[in-house]
Short mmCIF file of C-alpha atoms in Angstrom, two decimals:
data_model
loop_
_atom_site.label_atom_id
_atom_site.label_comp_id
_atom_site.label_asym_id
_atom_site.label_seq_id
_atom_site.Cartn_x
_atom_site.Cartn_y
_atom_site.Cartn_z
CA MET P 1 -46.73 -38.31 67.77
CA ALA P 2 -46.62 -40.98 65.08
CA ARG P 3 -47.31 -39.92 61.55
CA SER P 4 -49.06 -42.12 59.04
CA ILE P 5 -47.26 -42.81 55.80
CA THR P 6 -49.19 -41.79 52.73
CA ALA P 7 -49.27 -44.43 50.04
CA VAL P 8 -48.23 -42.97 46.71
CA ILE P 9 -47.48 -46.18 44.83
CA SER P 10 -50.25 -48.48 43.67
CA THR P 11 -50.09 -52.27 43.66
CA HIS P 12 -49.52 -52.22 39.93
CA CYS P 13 -46.57 -49.87 40.35
CA VAL P 14 -45.08 -52.12 43.03
CA ILE P 15 -45.37 -55.12 40.69
CA LEU P 16 -43.62 -53.21 37.92
CA LEU P 17 -40.89 -52.10 40.33
CA GLY P 18 -40.38 -55.72 41.35
CA ILE P 19 -40.11 -56.82 37.72
CA GLY P 20 -37.70 -53.96 37.03
CA SER P 21 -35.51 -55.00 39.95
CA THR P 22 -35.26 -58.56 38.62
CA LEU P 23 -34.47 -57.54 35.03
CA GLY P 24 -31.02 -56.14 35.63
CA ALA P 25 -27.59 -56.42 34.11
CA GLY P 26 -27.39 -60.07 35.12
CA LEU P 27 -30.10 -60.94 32.63
CA TYR P 28 -29.11 -58.68 29.76
CA VAL P 29 -25.30 -58.71 29.98
CA VAL P 30 -23.86 -61.54 32.03
CA ILE P 31 -26.20 -64.20 30.69
CA GLY P 32 -25.11 -63.49 27.12
CA GLN P 33 -21.44 -63.67 27.98
CA VAL P 34 -21.86 -66.87 29.97
CA GLY P 35 -24.01 -68.46 27.30
CA LYS P 36 -21.52 -67.58 24.57
CA ASP P 37 -18.18 -68.25 26.27
CA VAL P 38 -18.83 -70.76 29.08
CA ALA P 39 -22.08 -72.65 29.38
CA GLY P 40 -23.64 -72.58 25.94
CA PRO P 41 -27.15 -74.07 25.73
CA ALA P 42 -26.77 -75.45 29.26
CA VAL P 43 -27.47 -71.94 30.56
CA THR P 44 -31.17 -72.80 30.24
CA LEU P 45 -30.68 -75.30 33.07
CA SER P 46 -29.40 -72.45 35.23
CA PHE P 47 -32.59 -70.54 34.46
CA LEU P 48 -34.62 -73.59 35.48
CA VAL P 49 -32.77 -73.95 38.79
CA ALA P 50 -33.03 -70.21 39.45
CA GLY P 51 -36.75 -70.27 38.69
CA ILE P 52 -37.37 -73.16 41.09
CA THR P 53 -35.31 -71.42 43.77
CA SER P 54 -37.22 -68.16 43.27
CA ALA P 55 -40.53 -70.03 43.56
CA LEU P 56 -39.43 -71.61 46.85
CA ALA P 57 -38.27 -68.21 48.14
CA GLY P 58 -41.66 -66.77 47.19
CA LEU P 59 -43.39 -69.51 49.18
CA CYS P 60 -41.18 -68.71 52.18
CA TYR P 61 -42.13 -65.01 51.95
CA ALA P 62 -45.79 -65.97 51.65
CA GLU P 63 -45.54 -68.08 54.81
CA PHE P 64 -43.80 -65.24 56.67
CA ALA P 65 -46.44 -62.77 55.52
CA ALA P 66 -49.20 -65.11 56.70
CA ARG P 67 -47.66 -65.64 60.14
CA ILE P 68 -46.57 -62.04 60.77
CA PRO P 69 -49.53 -59.64 60.50
CA ARG P 70 -47.56 -56.66 59.24
CA ALA P 71 -45.88 -55.50 56.07
CA GLY P 72 -42.17 -56.08 55.93
CA SER P 73 -39.19 -57.49 54.17
CA ALA P 74 -36.44 -59.97 54.91
CA TYR P 75 -35.17 -57.68 57.70
CA VAL P 76 -38.54 -57.49 59.50
CA TYR P 77 -39.26 -61.19 59.13
CA SER P 78 -35.78 -62.09 60.41
CA TYR P 79 -36.13 -59.64 63.31
CA VAL P 80 -39.44 -61.16 64.41
CA THR P 81 -38.68 -64.84 63.87
CA VAL P 82 -34.93 -65.21 64.53
CA GLY P 83 -33.67 -62.24 66.46
CA GLU P 84 -32.02 -58.85 66.34
CA LEU P 85 -28.48 -60.01 65.53
CA VAL P 86 -29.51 -62.04 62.49
CA ALA P 87 -31.77 -59.19 61.35
CA PHE P 88 -28.85 -56.77 61.73
CA ILE P 89 -26.66 -58.98 59.51
CA ILE P 90 -29.42 -59.49 56.93
CA GLY P 91 -30.15 -55.76 56.83
CA TRP P 92 -26.55 -54.92 55.99
CA ASN P 93 -26.50 -57.77 53.48
CA LEU P 94 -29.51 -56.17 51.79
CA ILE P 95 -27.70 -52.84 51.64
CA LEU P 96 -24.66 -54.58 50.16
CA GLU P 97 -26.90 -56.35 47.65
CA TYR P 98 -28.46 -53.07 46.53
CA VAL P 99 -25.05 -51.41 46.27
CA ILE P 100 -23.65 -54.21 44.12
CA GLY P 101 -26.82 -54.35 42.02
CA THR P 102 -26.80 -50.61 41.40
CA ALA P 103 -23.11 -50.64 40.52
CA SER P 104 -23.50 -53.57 38.11
CA VAL P 105 -26.48 -52.01 36.34
CA ALA P 106 -24.68 -48.65 36.06
CA ARG P 107 -21.60 -50.43 34.76
CA ALA P 108 -23.69 -52.29 32.19
CA ALA P 109 -25.38 -49.06 31.06
CA SER P 110 -21.96 -47.44 30.69
CA SER P 111 -20.70 -50.42 28.71
CA TYR P 112 -23.69 -50.21 26.36
CA PHE P 113 -23.09 -46.50 25.81
CA ASP P 114 -19.40 -47.13 25.21
CA ASP P 115 -20.26 -49.76 22.60
CA LEU P 116 -22.54 -47.27 20.84
CA ILE P 117 -19.71 -44.75 20.50
CA GLU P 118 -17.25 -47.41 19.31
CA ASN P 119 -15.35 -47.73 22.62
CA ARG P 120 -14.06 -44.15 22.49
CA MET P 121 -14.77 -43.52 26.17
CA SER P 122 -12.94 -46.62 27.38
CA ASP P 123 -9.99 -45.98 25.04
CA PHE P 124 -9.70 -42.39 26.30
CA LEU P 125 -9.84 -43.42 29.98
CA LYS P 126 -7.39 -46.28 29.46
CA THR P 127 -4.95 -43.85 27.91
CA HIS P 128 -5.27 -40.94 30.34
CA LEU P 129 -6.50 -42.62 33.58
CA PRO P 130 -5.17 -46.18 33.61
CA MET P 131 -5.65 -48.37 36.70
CA ASN P 132 -2.89 -50.93 36.99
CA VAL P 133 -4.51 -52.81 39.86
CA LYS P 134 -5.31 -56.49 39.79
CA GLN P 135 -8.94 -57.59 40.25
CA LEU P 136 -10.09 -54.13 39.18
CA SER P 137 -11.09 -52.59 35.91
CA ASP P 138 -8.52 -51.22 33.49
CA TYR P 139 -9.92 -47.70 33.92
CA PRO P 140 -12.27 -45.82 36.29
CA ASP P 141 -15.78 -45.85 34.84
CA LEU P 142 -16.75 -42.22 35.41
CA LEU P 143 -20.06 -42.57 33.59
CA ALA P 144 -21.20 -45.43 35.84
CA PHE P 145 -20.09 -43.43 38.88
CA THR P 146 -22.09 -40.41 37.66
CA ILE P 147 -25.18 -42.52 37.04
CA THR P 148 -24.98 -44.01 40.53
CA ILE P 149 -24.51 -40.62 42.23
CA VAL P 150 -27.33 -38.97 40.27
CA LEU P 151 -29.79 -41.76 41.04
CA THR P 152 -28.75 -41.78 44.69
CA ALA P 153 -29.23 -38.00 44.92
CA LYS P 154 -32.68 -38.19 43.40
CA LYS P 155 -33.82 -41.03 45.65
CA PRO P 156 -34.49 -39.01 48.87
CA LYS P 157 -36.99 -36.77 47.07
CA GLY P 158 -39.64 -39.38 47.55
CA VAL P 159 -41.24 -42.15 45.64
CA SER P 160 -44.07 -40.09 44.20
CA ARG P 161 -41.98 -39.47 41.11
CA VAL P 162 -41.52 -43.20 40.80
CA ALA P 163 -45.25 -43.51 40.36
CA VAL P 164 -45.18 -40.84 37.67
CA ALA P 165 -42.21 -42.48 35.98
CA THR P 166 -43.95 -45.85 36.17
CA ALA P 167 -47.05 -44.37 34.59
CA VAL P 168 -44.92 -42.85 31.83
CA VAL P 169 -43.21 -46.20 31.30
CA GLU P 170 -46.60 -47.91 31.13
CA VAL P 171 -47.80 -45.44 28.50
CA VAL P 172 -44.59 -45.92 26.51
CA VAL P 173 -44.93 -49.70 26.74
CA VAL P 174 -48.56 -49.54 25.59
CA VAL P 175 -47.60 -47.28 22.68
CA VAL P 176 -44.73 -49.57 21.71
CA VAL P 177 -46.99 -52.63 21.89
CA VAL P 178 -49.65 -50.89 19.78
CA VAL P 179 -47.05 -49.83 17.22
CA VAL P 180 -45.55 -53.33 17.09
CA VAL P 181 -48.99 -54.93 16.73
CA ALA P 182 -49.90 -52.41 14.02
CA VAL P 183 -46.67 -53.11 12.17
CA VAL P 184 -47.22 -56.86 12.44
CA VAL P 185 -50.82 -56.59 11.27
CA LEU P 186 -49.81 -54.29 8.42
CA SER P 187 -47.03 -56.69 7.45
CA VAL P 188 -49.47 -59.62 7.47
CA VAL P 189 -51.94 -57.64 5.37
CA VAL P 190 -49.22 -56.69 2.91
CA VAL P 191 -48.04 -60.30 2.69
CA VAL P 192 -51.61 -61.53 2.16
CA VAL P 193 -52.23 -58.89 -0.54
CA VAL P 194 -48.96 -59.77 -2.26
CA VAL P 195 -49.79 -63.49 -2.12
CA VAL P 196 -53.31 -62.84 -3.49
CA LEU P 197 -51.87 -60.70 -6.29
CA VAL P 198 -49.26 -63.29 -7.16
CA VAL P 199 -51.85 -66.09 -7.15
CA GLY P 200 -54.17 -63.94 -9.27
CA VAL P 201 -51.42 -63.18 -11.76
CA VAL P 202 -50.52 -66.88 -11.93
CA VAL P 203 -54.15 -67.89 -12.45
CA VAL P 204 -54.69 -65.22 -15.12
CA THR P 205 -51.46 -66.26 -16.82
CA VAL P 206 -52.52 -69.91 -16.81
CA VAL P 207 -55.95 -69.02 -18.21
CA VAL P 208 -54.43 -66.80 -20.89
CA LEU P 209 -51.97 -69.53 -21.81
CA GLU P 210 -54.78 -72.07 -22.01
CA VAL P 211 -56.78 -69.72 -24.30
CA VAL P 212 -53.74 -69.01 -26.45
CA VAL P 213 -52.91 -72.70 -26.70
CA GLY P 214 -56.53 -73.45 -27.62
CA VAL P 215 -56.55 -70.78 -30.31
CA VAL P 216 -53.24 -72.03 -31.68
CA VAL P 217 -54.57 -75.60 -31.75
CA VAL P 218 -57.72 -74.49 -33.58
CA VAL P 219 -55.74 -72.44 -36.09
CA VAL P 220 -53.30 -75.28 -36.70
CA THR P 221 -56.19 -77.71 -37.12
CA VAL P 222 -57.93 -75.43 -39.62
CA VAL P 223 -54.72 -74.92 -41.55
CA VAL P 224 -54.09 -78.68 -41.66
CA VAL P 225 -57.66 -79.35 -42.82
CA VAL P 226 -57.40 -76.68 -45.52
CA VAL P 227 -54.07 -78.05 -46.68
CA VAL P 228 -55.48 -81.60 -46.79
CA VAL P 229 -58.57 -80.43 -48.73
CA VAL P 230 -56.40 -78.51 -51.19
CA VAL P 231 -54.15 -81.51 -51.66
CA VAL P 232 -57.14 -83.81 -52.22
CA VAL P 233 -58.67 -81.38 -54.72
CA VAL P 234 -55.39 -81.07 -56.58
CA VAL P 235 -54.97 -84.86 -56.66
CA VAL P 236 -58.54 -85.31 -57.94
CA VAL P 237 -58.03 -82.67 -60.64
CA VAL P 238 -54.78 -84.28 -61.72
CA VAL P 239 -56.39 -87.71 -61.88
CA VAL P 240 -59.29 -86.36 -63.91
CA VAL P 241 -56.96 -84.60 -66.32
CA VAL P 242 -54.86 -87.74 -66.74
CA VAL P 243 -57.95 -89.87 -67.38
CA VAL P 244 -59.29 -87.42 -69.94
CA VAL P 245 -55.97 -87.26 -71.74
CA VAL P 246 -55.66 -91.04 -71.81
CA VAL P 247 -59.23 -91.52 -73.09
CA VAL P 248 -58.92 -88.91 -75.75
#
């Protein structure tokens, strides 16, 4: 008797899972190394080519989904359209892809953690567990191995926890966005207030300087006028005295 599968993941959760599967170590680790050491600014062209290729692949999946009236993946579409042998090969390729992707992401997470602790883990493993094998790492990454095993062990317990984890991630993202927006708004407000205060201080200073300069000009003018009047009076008095003395 066939059992129906209960859907525990919403469309929104599936979209977030798809985005999470695309944002792996290749985007956050390899792209930086390639951009710094190999390609430089030309790495943007690689993004352009990859984006066009992804769009074409999406169109292919859309055409498969329209022609085959059932949910599926590359394995199901290959099984229906090409045959069992090709589907068998593609299925194992998908497993290999997921294995390599999980290993690379775990390795990247371990590398990030090692950088945070100033490479103490890698130095310890290189000293005590060296691997002198070409094409392999210098040491066995036990942390990446542990991450992979733990995630693999938790996977068979169902995807209902994925929905819960996705909801938690959504809440965290919303909180982070709100905090970032609040910080940005607060920073803008602070900048505006500081600019207004600075402009106000400058305007007040200019006005005060203008008043002070005006007062100084008036005082200087009054002093000059008084001095001139005094000088004129003194000259007149002297002239009068001289005239009187001469006449007498």
